[in-house]
């Protein structure tokens, strides 16, 4: 097995159990998302991983991955990077609003904290430029050796990855304006270069001077523009959520995906080759749909595990871009999925028609979700300390409030509602009047919940184990331990406060679901897999 982001040695098993057989449904993910990419002086491809808060270097020949900026260092949320003439790495630290310099010796210094949502960053010789990913964003020159940032222009409709063109001008996208602009590094009036470009997220030039624009949309569109004639070629790669690109000395293009991670070599005709395979950013909520298909809420998308031949490990395929997806559950038939998001929404998504509708909005961090036999939704509104019911007419009713930190919900055969509270360290059952009764306490940050008969299963994320609680006796039994959930062992960090309207890192949620054959499905968000825990034990 290749190393995962959770265990660089590759020796860690997905969990151990004397009671269940633990298997992975997909390979561990070596990159925790992938955003800005740039070739370094050593010939390796450096990858900024916003969701992880780290930067890794990828060998373009072997695909080997090495972490060079760790997730517990001073850089919190790297989204793009560039190398200066002296080999220094410059890093756009998005949510804290900082730009860092990492010297060739590995020492960090703060360039500035006076930029709001810095994203696109590029070096022109020994000069440094950055833009802001916000409405009316700015494009600035920064001075690593001191000096106030110099504003070249404002009015950017969400800036992002930019690069110097062969004409000596800086090219950059307006992400929400579907445009590409350019400006002199010495300032002056910006000039519109191209309009009606599909969801432009990154502007790059190949070695022949062709302008290459990546789309952040679901089709993975790449637009190539001949600056001399204006002629365009448009290719759909099928790689959802493209983020950035870099060209090597042979003019090979390598792209990243904020939605599915990985690093992919992309040819001009749209053919692709995985250098570092894509995988889950989380996953978080998990559920079994029609035919046992496994779906996961994966922060920037709704994903499905695609079992290619019924025997080999599966790929995590993007079925819909859905920002900040948190919890997910399927209806009784498995035809319809219900999803909570970090945007405070509850959505119903129909895979057959690929349609989505909002069932509730304005909620405070909804997480776990389940569906009643009559089609109503029950939701843990984590931030508000409430449990909600949403009926077929989208009427929202409060089932319980005043809870500490409810994370997941589950129903038993009598339709009684159980709630996990990871701060309280308890699982509660709601009475008819909404008053909670403690079913089990002293647990280690319980999150995902499933009820099967008179047994309740929960993921104790603080102890990295799956536990069962007898609803008859209250006895707690360990079903499996050593599970790769949460941050790698020994790592702690404080998350920056979310910036309204700006992508933020997810709060970890280890979801749990029941498969049609009675096995449990668990989101191993530490390594990027879904684990299957079946009753059968094998030697």
Short mmCIF file of C-alpha atoms in Angstrom, two decimals:
data_model
loop_
_atom_site.label_atom_id
_atom_site.label_comp_id
_atom_site.label_asym_id
_atom_site.label_seq_id
_atom_site.Cartn_x
_atom_site.Cartn_y
_atom_site.Cartn_z
CA UNK A 1 0.00 0.00 0.00
CA UNK A 2 1.27 3.47 -0.81
CA UNK A 3 1.61 5.98 2.03
CA UNK A 4 -1.38 8.10 2.93
CA UNK A 5 -1.59 11.59 4.33
CA UNK A 6 -2.35 9.98 7.70
CA UNK A 7 0.64 7.64 7.79
CA UNK A 8 3.68 8.45 5.64
CA UNK A 9 5.23 5.04 6.30
CA UNK A 10 2.41 3.13 4.64
CA UNK A 11 2.42 0.54 7.42
CA UNK A 12 -0.69 1.70 9.25
CA UNK A 13 -3.65 -0.64 8.92
CA UNK A 14 -7.13 0.86 8.52
CA UNK A 15 -8.11 -0.33 12.00
CA UNK A 16 -8.07 -3.46 14.12
CA UNK A 17 -10.94 -5.49 15.48
CA UNK A 18 -11.64 -8.88 17.06
CA UNK A 19 -15.31 -8.52 16.20
CA UNK A 20 -15.38 -7.21 12.63
CA UNK A 21 -13.49 -7.48 9.39
CA UNK A 22 -12.18 -4.02 8.41
CA UNK A 23 -11.49 -3.26 4.75
CA UNK A 24 -10.96 -0.12 2.67
CA UNK A 25 -13.37 0.55 -0.17
CA UNK A 26 -10.86 2.90 -1.84
CA UNK A 27 -7.13 3.60 -1.61
CA UNK A 28 -5.79 6.11 0.93
CA UNK A 29 -5.28 9.60 -0.45
CA UNK A 30 -1.69 10.87 -0.47
CA UNK A 31 -2.65 14.51 -1.04
CA UNK A 32 -5.19 16.30 1.13
CA UNK A 33 -6.66 18.31 -1.70
CA UNK A 34 -4.49 20.11 -4.25
CA UNK A 35 -4.48 23.78 -5.18
CA UNK A 36 -1.58 25.96 -6.34
CA UNK A 37 1.23 24.07 -8.10
CA UNK A 38 4.68 25.19 -9.21
CA UNK A 39 7.90 23.48 -10.21
CA UNK A 40 10.70 24.19 -7.77
CA UNK A 41 14.44 24.61 -8.38
CA UNK A 42 14.91 20.88 -7.66
CA UNK A 43 12.57 19.86 -10.51
CA UNK A 44 9.83 18.63 -8.20
CA UNK A 45 6.24 19.86 -8.40
CA UNK A 46 5.24 21.68 -5.23
CA UNK A 47 1.56 21.46 -4.26
CA UNK A 48 -0.24 23.83 -1.91
CA UNK A 49 -2.94 21.96 0.01
CA UNK A 50 -5.42 24.44 1.41
CA UNK A 51 -7.54 21.84 3.20
CA UNK A 52 -4.54 20.27 4.90
CA UNK A 53 -2.66 23.46 5.67
CA UNK A 54 0.51 21.97 4.21
CA UNK A 55 2.65 21.91 1.07
CA UNK A 56 4.03 18.75 -0.51
CA UNK A 57 6.63 18.12 -3.21
CA UNK A 58 5.84 15.54 -5.90
CA UNK A 59 8.48 13.75 -7.96
CA UNK A 60 7.18 14.07 -11.56
CA UNK A 61 8.82 10.78 -12.56
CA UNK A 62 7.75 8.49 -9.71
CA UNK A 63 4.83 10.34 -8.16
CA UNK A 64 6.44 10.09 -4.72
CA UNK A 65 5.10 12.69 -2.29
CA UNK A 66 7.07 14.44 0.47
CA UNK A 67 5.63 16.99 2.90
CA UNK A 68 7.89 20.06 2.96
CA UNK A 69 5.66 22.58 4.76
CA UNK A 70 3.92 20.66 7.58
CA UNK A 71 0.34 21.23 8.65
CA UNK A 72 1.36 22.19 12.19
CA UNK A 73 3.77 24.94 11.07
CA UNK A 74 3.25 28.71 10.82
CA UNK A 75 1.43 28.52 7.46
CA UNK A 76 -2.26 27.84 8.11
CA UNK A 77 -4.08 27.66 4.78
CA UNK A 78 -1.75 27.71 1.74
CA UNK A 79 -3.66 28.10 -1.52
CA UNK A 80 -0.99 29.11 -4.03
CA UNK A 81 2.80 29.34 -4.21
CA UNK A 82 5.61 30.63 -6.42
CA UNK A 83 9.39 30.50 -6.47
CA UNK A 84 11.63 33.55 -6.58
CA UNK A 85 14.90 33.92 -8.45
CA UNK A 86 16.90 32.94 -5.35
CA UNK A 87 14.91 29.73 -4.78
CA UNK A 88 12.70 31.16 -2.04
CA UNK A 89 9.16 29.84 -1.91
CA UNK A 90 6.42 32.45 -1.54
CA UNK A 91 3.10 31.23 -0.13
CA UNK A 92 -0.37 32.77 -0.24
CA UNK A 93 -1.93 31.89 3.14
CA UNK A 94 -5.54 32.45 2.20
CA UNK A 95 -7.83 32.65 5.22
CA UNK A 96 -5.41 34.37 7.67
CA UNK A 97 -4.61 36.94 4.97
CA UNK A 98 -0.86 36.47 5.02
CA UNK A 99 1.96 35.98 2.53
CA UNK A 100 5.02 34.03 3.64
CA UNK A 101 8.56 33.55 2.40
CA UNK A 102 10.25 30.20 2.97
CA UNK A 103 13.97 30.49 2.35
CA UNK A 104 15.94 27.77 0.55
CA UNK A 105 17.17 26.78 4.03
CA UNK A 106 13.59 26.25 5.22
CA UNK A 107 13.24 29.37 7.39
CA UNK A 108 9.94 31.27 7.41
CA UNK A 109 9.41 35.01 7.41
CA UNK A 110 6.20 37.00 7.06
CA UNK A 111 6.10 39.16 3.94
CA UNK A 112 2.78 40.87 4.78
CA UNK A 113 -0.49 40.43 6.62
CA UNK A 114 -2.10 43.40 4.86
CA UNK A 115 -3.73 41.39 2.05
CA UNK A 116 -7.33 40.17 2.24
CA UNK A 117 -7.84 36.60 1.01
CA UNK A 118 -4.53 36.36 -0.92
CA UNK A 119 -4.65 33.69 -3.58
CA UNK A 120 -2.95 34.10 -6.96
CA UNK A 121 0.79 34.63 -6.48
CA UNK A 122 3.64 34.84 -8.97
CA UNK A 123 7.25 35.96 -9.21
CA UNK A 124 8.74 38.02 -12.02
CA UNK A 125 12.47 37.72 -11.51
CA UNK A 126 13.03 39.02 -8.00
CA UNK A 127 9.66 40.83 -7.92
CA UNK A 128 6.60 39.38 -6.15
CA UNK A 129 2.92 39.87 -7.04
CA UNK A 130 -0.28 38.65 -5.40
CA UNK A 131 -4.01 39.13 -5.97
CA UNK A 132 -7.09 38.81 -3.80
CA UNK A 133 -9.90 36.28 -4.20
CA UNK A 134 -12.78 38.58 -3.30
CA UNK A 135 -15.18 41.00 -4.97
CA UNK A 136 -13.36 44.24 -5.80
CA UNK A 137 -10.11 42.43 -5.12
CA UNK A 138 -6.72 44.03 -5.59
CA UNK A 139 -3.59 43.05 -7.48
CA UNK A 140 -0.49 44.11 -5.54
CA UNK A 141 3.27 44.08 -5.69
CA UNK A 142 4.86 42.96 -2.43
CA UNK A 143 8.35 43.71 -1.13
CA UNK A 144 9.85 40.83 0.87
CA UNK A 145 12.69 42.98 2.17
CA UNK A 146 10.33 45.61 3.55
CA UNK A 147 7.97 48.26 2.28
CA UNK A 148 4.23 48.74 2.03
CA UNK A 149 2.36 46.71 -0.62
CA UNK A 150 1.83 48.62 -3.86
CA UNK A 151 -1.62 48.36 -5.43
CA UNK A 152 -1.45 47.97 -9.21
CA UNK A 153 -5.23 47.78 -9.69
CA UNK A 154 -8.46 46.88 -7.95
CA UNK A 155 -11.88 45.79 -9.18
CA UNK A 156 -11.00 42.11 -9.55
CA UNK A 157 -14.06 39.86 -9.52
CA UNK A 158 -12.29 37.19 -7.46
CA UNK A 159 -8.68 36.91 -8.54
CA UNK A 160 -6.78 33.65 -8.66
CA UNK A 161 -3.79 31.98 -10.30
CA UNK A 162 -1.89 34.39 -12.54
CA UNK A 163 1.30 34.43 -14.60
CA UNK A 164 3.54 36.72 -16.63
CA UNK A 165 2.87 36.41 -20.34
CA UNK A 166 5.38 36.39 -23.19
CA UNK A 167 4.54 40.04 -23.80
CA UNK A 168 5.79 41.01 -20.33
CA UNK A 169 2.29 41.61 -18.91
CA UNK A 170 0.61 39.94 -15.93
CA UNK A 171 -2.44 37.85 -16.87
CA UNK A 172 -5.11 37.03 -14.29
CA UNK A 173 -8.73 35.78 -14.17
CA UNK A 174 -11.95 37.31 -12.94
CA UNK A 175 -13.43 34.11 -11.57
CA UNK A 176 -17.03 35.29 -11.31
CA UNK A 177 -16.86 37.45 -14.42
CA UNK A 178 -15.68 34.72 -16.84
CA UNK A 179 -12.93 37.03 -18.05
CA UNK A 180 -9.16 37.17 -18.39
CA UNK A 181 -7.33 40.49 -17.90
CA UNK A 182 -3.75 41.71 -18.09
CA UNK A 183 -1.74 44.58 -16.68
CA UNK A 184 1.85 45.78 -16.75
CA UNK A 185 3.91 44.80 -13.69
CA UNK A 186 4.68 48.51 -13.44
CA UNK A 187 1.00 49.44 -13.24
CA UNK A 188 -1.24 51.37 -15.60
CA UNK A 189 -4.69 50.63 -16.92
CA UNK A 190 -5.69 46.93 -16.95
CA UNK A 191 -6.82 45.50 -20.29
CA UNK A 192 -9.53 42.92 -20.98
CA UNK A 193 -8.06 39.96 -22.89
CA UNK A 194 -10.90 37.44 -23.18
CA UNK A 195 -14.57 37.20 -22.27
CA UNK A 196 -16.99 34.30 -21.89
CA UNK A 197 -14.30 31.96 -20.63
CA UNK A 198 -15.82 29.09 -18.67
CA UNK A 199 -15.40 29.59 -14.90
CA UNK A 200 -11.74 30.72 -15.13
CA UNK A 201 -9.73 29.77 -12.06
CA UNK A 202 -6.15 29.73 -13.35
CA UNK A 203 -4.28 31.53 -16.14
CA UNK A 204 -1.13 29.84 -17.41
CA UNK A 205 1.18 29.92 -20.44
CA UNK A 206 2.72 26.88 -22.07
CA UNK A 207 6.29 27.00 -23.37
CA UNK A 208 5.02 28.04 -26.81
CA UNK A 209 3.36 31.14 -25.40
CA UNK A 210 -0.22 29.85 -25.72
CA UNK A 211 -2.58 31.18 -23.05
CA UNK A 212 -4.13 28.29 -21.12
CA UNK A 213 -7.16 28.93 -18.90
CA UNK A 214 -8.50 26.30 -16.50
CA UNK A 215 -12.16 26.06 -15.46
CA UNK A 216 -13.22 25.31 -11.90
CA UNK A 217 -16.50 23.77 -13.13
CA UNK A 218 -17.67 20.15 -13.24
CA UNK A 219 -16.54 19.40 -16.82
CA UNK A 220 -12.89 20.26 -16.29
CA UNK A 221 -12.78 22.59 -19.28
CA UNK A 222 -9.44 23.90 -20.55
CA UNK A 223 -9.45 26.85 -22.96
CA UNK A 224 -6.38 27.58 -25.09
CA UNK A 225 -6.11 31.02 -26.67
CA UNK A 226 -3.67 32.13 -29.37
CA UNK A 227 -2.87 35.70 -28.36
CA UNK A 228 -1.84 36.65 -31.89
CA UNK A 229 -5.11 35.60 -33.56
CA UNK A 230 -7.55 35.22 -30.67
CA UNK A 231 -8.35 31.68 -31.86
CA UNK A 232 -9.61 29.35 -29.14
CA UNK A 233 -9.71 25.63 -28.60
CA UNK A 234 -11.86 24.25 -25.80
CA UNK A 235 -11.34 20.79 -24.31
CA UNK A 236 -13.42 19.05 -21.64
CA UNK A 237 -11.16 16.84 -19.53
CA UNK A 238 -13.82 15.49 -17.17
CA UNK A 239 -11.68 16.48 -14.16
CA UNK A 240 -14.12 18.35 -11.95
CA UNK A 241 -12.97 21.36 -9.98
CA UNK A 242 -9.65 22.16 -11.65
CA UNK A 243 -7.57 24.58 -9.62
CA UNK A 244 -4.12 25.21 -11.11
CA UNK A 245 -1.51 24.03 -13.60
CA UNK A 246 2.23 23.97 -14.19
CA UNK A 247 4.32 23.10 -17.25
CA UNK A 248 7.58 21.15 -17.06
CA UNK A 249 10.65 21.56 -19.29
CA UNK A 250 9.07 19.24 -21.87
CA UNK A 251 5.89 21.36 -21.98
CA UNK A 252 3.85 18.71 -20.20
CA UNK A 253 0.95 20.20 -18.25
CA UNK A 254 0.19 18.97 -14.73
CA UNK A 255 -3.07 20.07 -13.12
CA UNK A 256 -4.53 20.06 -9.62
CA UNK A 257 -8.12 19.77 -8.46
CA UNK A 258 -9.55 21.46 -5.39
CA UNK A 259 -12.51 19.05 -5.57
CA UNK A 260 -10.76 15.69 -5.96
CA UNK A 261 -7.14 16.43 -5.16
CA UNK A 262 -4.34 14.53 -6.86
CA UNK A 263 -2.02 15.63 -9.65
CA UNK A 264 -2.86 14.75 -13.24
CA UNK A 265 -0.91 15.09 -16.46
CA UNK A 266 -3.26 16.50 -19.10
CA UNK A 267 -2.63 16.33 -22.84
CA UNK A 268 -3.88 18.92 -25.30
CA UNK A 269 -6.59 16.55 -26.56
CA UNK A 270 -7.99 16.05 -23.06
CA UNK A 271 -6.37 12.68 -22.35
CA UNK A 272 -5.16 12.37 -18.77
CA UNK A 273 -2.71 10.35 -16.70
CA UNK A 274 -2.78 10.31 -12.92
CA UNK A 275 0.61 11.16 -11.41
CA UNK A 276 -0.86 11.25 -7.89
CA UNK A 277 -4.33 9.66 -7.93
CA UNK A 278 -7.31 11.76 -6.90
CA UNK A 279 -9.22 10.84 -3.77
CA UNK A 280 -11.30 12.10 -0.89
CA UNK A 281 -10.68 15.42 0.84
CA UNK A 282 -12.52 13.95 3.81
CA UNK A 283 -14.78 12.10 3.50
CA UNK A 284 -17.35 13.25 6.03
CA UNK A 285 -20.97 12.10 5.86
CA UNK A 286 -21.42 8.70 4.17
CA UNK A 287 -24.46 6.72 3.03
CA UNK A 288 -25.51 3.73 0.91
CA UNK A 289 -27.74 4.46 -2.07
CA UNK A 290 -29.51 2.26 -4.60
CA UNK A 291 -27.78 -1.07 -5.13
CA UNK A 292 -25.43 -0.36 -2.25
CA UNK A 293 -23.62 2.45 -4.08
CA UNK A 294 -21.61 4.43 -1.53
CA UNK A 295 -21.93 8.22 -1.53
CA UNK A 296 -19.90 10.63 0.57
CA UNK A 297 -20.11 14.32 1.40
CA UNK A 298 -16.58 15.51 0.62
CA UNK A 299 -16.53 19.25 1.46
CA UNK A 300 -16.31 20.61 -2.08
CA UNK A 301 -18.39 17.90 -3.71
CA UNK A 302 -20.74 14.98 -3.48
CA UNK A 303 -18.76 11.88 -4.45
CA UNK A 304 -19.47 8.25 -5.25
CA UNK A 305 -17.22 5.24 -4.93
CA UNK A 306 -17.10 3.60 -8.35
CA UNK A 307 -16.40 -0.12 -8.16
CA UNK A 308 -14.86 -0.67 -11.55
CA UNK A 309 -14.82 -4.45 -11.72
CA UNK A 310 -16.26 -5.61 -8.43
CA UNK A 311 -12.89 -6.77 -7.13
CA UNK A 312 -10.40 -3.92 -7.19
CA UNK A 313 -10.35 -0.89 -4.93
CA UNK A 314 -12.61 1.91 -6.05
CA UNK A 315 -12.17 5.49 -7.19
CA UNK A 316 -13.92 8.44 -5.59
CA UNK A 317 -15.77 10.09 -8.48
CA UNK A 318 -17.29 13.55 -8.35
CA UNK A 319 -21.00 13.35 -9.08
CA UNK A 320 -21.75 16.99 -8.25
CA UNK A 321 -19.80 20.02 -7.09
CA UNK A 322 -21.43 20.96 -3.80
CA UNK A 323 -19.42 23.37 -1.69
CA UNK A 324 -18.99 22.60 2.00
CA UNK A 325 -20.93 19.30 1.88
CA UNK A 326 -21.06 17.87 5.42
CA UNK A 327 -23.64 15.15 6.04
CA UNK A 328 -25.50 12.89 3.63
CA UNK A 329 -28.22 10.26 3.83
CA UNK A 330 -30.24 8.32 1.27
CA UNK A 331 -33.97 7.79 1.30
CA UNK A 332 -35.40 4.30 1.85
CA UNK A 333 -35.22 3.40 -1.85
CA UNK A 334 -31.74 4.83 -2.22
CA UNK A 335 -32.84 6.99 -5.15
CA UNK A 336 -32.62 10.41 -3.47
CA UNK A 337 -29.86 11.91 -1.35
CA UNK A 338 -30.24 14.56 1.34
CA UNK A 339 -27.18 16.69 2.15
CA UNK A 340 -26.22 19.28 4.77
CA UNK A 341 -23.68 21.97 3.96
CA UNK A 342 -21.41 24.37 5.78
CA UNK A 343 -23.32 27.15 4.05
CA UNK A 344 -26.20 26.46 6.44
CA UNK A 345 -28.29 24.58 3.90
CA UNK A 346 -30.12 21.30 3.69
CA UNK A 347 -30.43 20.09 0.09
CA UNK A 348 -32.15 17.20 -1.65
CA UNK A 349 -30.24 15.81 -4.63
CA UNK A 350 -31.57 13.36 -7.22
CA UNK A 351 -28.78 11.43 -8.96
CA UNK A 352 -30.98 10.35 -11.86
CA UNK A 353 -31.81 13.87 -12.98
CA UNK A 354 -28.81 15.54 -11.36
CA UNK A 355 -31.13 18.08 -9.80
CA UNK A 356 -30.79 19.75 -6.41
CA UNK A 357 -33.21 21.82 -4.36
CA UNK A 358 -32.78 23.69 -1.10
CA UNK A 359 -34.96 22.36 1.74
CA UNK A 360 -33.74 24.77 4.42
CA UNK A 361 -31.22 27.60 4.62
CA UNK A 362 -29.78 30.00 7.17
CA UNK A 363 -28.98 27.20 9.61
CA UNK A 364 -25.97 27.30 11.93
CA UNK A 365 -23.56 24.55 10.85
CA UNK A 366 -25.93 21.64 10.15
CA UNK A 367 -24.09 18.31 10.19
CA UNK A 368 -25.72 14.90 10.66
CA UNK A 369 -28.93 14.05 8.82
CA UNK A 370 -31.32 11.13 8.60
CA UNK A 371 -34.70 10.47 7.00
CA UNK A 372 -37.88 9.12 8.56
CA UNK A 373 -40.04 6.45 6.91
CA UNK A 374 -42.56 9.12 5.85
CA UNK A 375 -39.84 11.16 4.14
CA UNK A 376 -39.21 13.85 6.74
CA UNK A 377 -35.63 14.90 7.45
CA UNK A 378 -34.06 15.06 10.91
CA UNK A 379 -30.99 17.29 11.14
CA UNK A 380 -28.42 18.07 13.82
CA UNK A 381 -27.93 21.85 13.72
CA UNK A 382 -24.57 21.72 15.43
CA UNK A 383 -23.83 25.42 15.80
CA UNK A 384 -27.24 26.24 17.29
CA UNK A 385 -27.41 23.23 19.62
CA UNK A 386 -30.65 22.05 18.06
CA UNK A 387 -32.23 19.06 16.34
CA UNK A 388 -34.64 19.96 13.53
CA UNK A 389 -37.36 18.24 11.55
CA UNK A 390 -38.06 19.23 7.92
CA UNK A 391 -41.29 17.92 6.39
CA UNK A 392 -42.28 17.40 2.76
CA UNK A 393 -43.46 21.02 2.52
CA UNK A 394 -40.05 22.20 3.84
CA UNK A 395 -41.54 23.36 7.12
CA UNK A 396 -38.86 23.36 9.81
CA UNK A 397 -39.77 22.28 13.34
CA UNK A 398 -37.46 22.29 16.35
CA UNK A 399 -37.40 18.86 18.00
CA UNK A 400 -34.87 19.82 20.67
CA UNK A 401 -32.77 22.84 21.59
CA UNK A 402 -30.34 23.85 24.30
CA UNK A 403 -27.98 21.00 23.41
CA UNK A 404 -24.24 21.54 23.67
CA UNK A 405 -22.82 20.39 20.31
CA UNK A 406 -25.09 17.86 18.54
CA UNK A 407 -23.26 16.29 15.61
CA UNK A 408 -25.20 13.31 14.25
CA UNK A 409 -28.69 11.86 14.51
CA UNK A 410 -30.11 8.36 14.12
CA UNK A 411 -33.52 6.72 14.52
CA UNK A 412 -34.40 3.34 16.00
CA UNK A 413 -37.20 1.03 14.86
CA UNK A 414 -39.69 2.97 17.00
CA UNK A 415 -38.55 6.25 15.42
CA UNK A 416 -36.97 7.54 18.60
CA UNK A 417 -34.18 10.00 17.86
CA UNK A 418 -30.63 9.59 19.14
CA UNK A 419 -28.06 12.40 19.07
CA UNK A 420 -24.27 12.33 19.42
CA UNK A 421 -22.65 15.26 21.21
CA UNK A 422 -18.88 15.32 20.75
CA UNK A 423 -18.25 18.08 23.30
CA UNK A 424 -20.40 16.47 25.95
CA UNK A 425 -18.91 13.05 25.20
CA UNK A 426 -22.33 11.49 25.21
CA UNK A 427 -25.12 9.96 23.15
CA UNK A 428 -28.59 11.24 24.00
CA UNK A 429 -32.12 10.05 23.24
CA UNK A 430 -34.78 12.68 22.73
CA UNK A 431 -38.05 12.23 24.59
CA UNK A 432 -41.43 13.12 23.10
CA UNK A 433 -41.11 16.56 24.70
CA UNK A 434 -37.63 17.04 23.21
CA UNK A 435 -35.88 16.60 26.54
CA UNK A 436 -32.63 14.63 26.18
CA UNK A 437 -31.95 11.48 28.18
CA UNK A 438 -28.37 10.22 28.39
CA UNK A 439 -27.89 6.80 26.80
CA UNK A 440 -24.11 6.68 27.17
CA UNK A 441 -21.55 9.15 28.49
CA UNK A 442 -17.83 9.28 29.13
CA UNK A 443 -17.25 8.75 25.40
CA UNK A 444 -14.42 10.31 23.42
CA UNK A 445 -16.00 12.89 21.09
CA UNK A 446 -18.68 10.63 19.56
CA UNK A 447 -19.81 11.63 16.08
CA UNK A 448 -21.28 9.24 13.47
CA UNK A 449 -24.31 7.26 14.67
CA UNK A 450 -26.19 4.15 13.51
CA UNK A 451 -28.88 2.16 15.35
CA UNK A 452 -29.34 -1.53 14.50
CA UNK A 453 -31.92 -3.36 16.60
CA UNK A 454 -31.03 -2.78 20.24
CA UNK A 455 -27.47 -1.72 19.46
CA UNK A 456 -26.26 1.82 18.83
CA UNK A 457 -22.92 2.31 17.07
CA UNK A 458 -20.87 5.49 17.27
CA UNK A 459 -17.43 6.69 16.17
CA UNK A 460 -15.42 7.94 19.17
CA UNK A 461 -13.12 10.26 17.27
CA UNK A 462 -10.99 11.25 20.28
CA UNK A 463 -10.13 7.58 20.85
CA UNK A 464 -10.19 6.63 17.14
CA UNK A 465 -12.52 3.72 17.74
CA UNK A 466 -15.94 2.39 16.85
CA UNK A 467 -18.07 1.55 19.87
CA UNK A 468 -21.40 -0.17 20.34
CA UNK A 469 -23.86 0.71 23.06
CA UNK A 470 -26.48 -1.77 24.22
CA UNK A 471 -29.79 0.07 24.37
CA UNK A 472 -30.98 -2.60 26.81
CA UNK A 473 -28.13 -2.65 29.34
CA UNK A 474 -26.13 0.48 28.48
CA UNK A 475 -22.94 -1.58 28.15
CA UNK A 476 -20.31 -0.06 25.84
CA UNK A 477 -18.15 -2.40 23.73
CA UNK A 478 -15.25 -1.59 21.41
CA UNK A 479 -15.99 -2.84 17.90
CA UNK A 480 -12.79 -1.58 16.26
CA UNK A 481 -9.92 0.71 17.22
CA UNK A 482 -6.92 2.38 15.64
CA UNK A 483 -9.18 4.03 13.09
CA UNK A 484 -7.67 6.77 10.89
CA UNK A 485 -10.08 9.57 11.76
CA UNK A 486 -9.21 13.19 12.45
CA UNK A 487 -5.75 14.71 12.25
CA UNK A 488 -2.69 12.42 12.26
CA UNK A 489 -1.62 11.31 15.75
CA UNK A 490 0.33 13.95 17.63
CA UNK A 491 -0.94 16.83 15.48
CA UNK A 492 -3.05 19.65 16.92
CA UNK A 493 -3.97 22.97 15.39
CA UNK A 494 -6.38 25.84 15.78
CA UNK A 495 -8.60 26.54 12.79
CA UNK A 496 -8.87 30.15 11.62
CA UNK A 497 -12.33 31.66 11.80
CA UNK A 498 -14.26 31.25 8.51
CA UNK A 499 -14.30 34.28 6.20
CA UNK A 500 -17.83 34.87 4.85
CA UNK A 501 -18.06 33.88 1.19
CA UNK A 502 -14.54 32.39 1.15
CA UNK A 503 -13.71 28.66 1.08
CA UNK A 504 -12.76 27.39 4.51
CA UNK A 505 -11.41 24.16 5.88
CA UNK A 506 -13.99 21.71 7.19
CA UNK A 507 -14.52 20.71 10.78
CA UNK A 508 -13.86 16.98 10.80
CA UNK A 509 -16.94 14.75 10.89
CA UNK A 510 -16.55 10.96 10.93
CA UNK A 511 -19.80 9.75 9.43
CA UNK A 512 -21.27 6.29 9.90
CA UNK A 513 -23.88 4.43 7.83
CA UNK A 514 -25.47 1.02 7.43
CA UNK A 515 -24.91 -0.94 4.21
CA UNK A 516 -27.74 -3.11 2.81
CA UNK A 517 -25.98 -6.30 3.95
CA UNK A 518 -25.64 -5.08 7.54
CA UNK A 519 -22.03 -3.95 7.36
CA UNK A 520 -21.10 -0.53 8.71
CA UNK A 521 -19.59 2.17 6.48
CA UNK A 522 -17.27 4.63 8.21
CA UNK A 523 -15.66 7.84 6.93
CA UNK A 524 -11.95 7.48 7.63
CA UNK A 525 -11.34 11.17 7.04
CA UNK A 526 -7.79 11.01 8.34
CA UNK A 527 -6.58 9.03 5.33
CA UNK A 528 -9.28 9.71 2.75
CA UNK A 529 -11.07 6.35 2.64
CA UNK A 530 -14.40 4.75 3.41
CA UNK A 531 -14.02 1.71 5.66
CA UNK A 532 -16.34 -1.28 5.56
CA UNK A 533 -16.73 -3.08 8.88
CA UNK A 534 -18.48 -6.38 8.34
CA UNK A 535 -19.39 -9.10 10.82
CA UNK A 536 -17.19 -11.69 9.16
CA UNK A 537 -13.73 -12.17 10.59
CA UNK A 538 -10.95 -13.47 8.37
CA UNK A 539 -7.59 -14.78 9.40
#
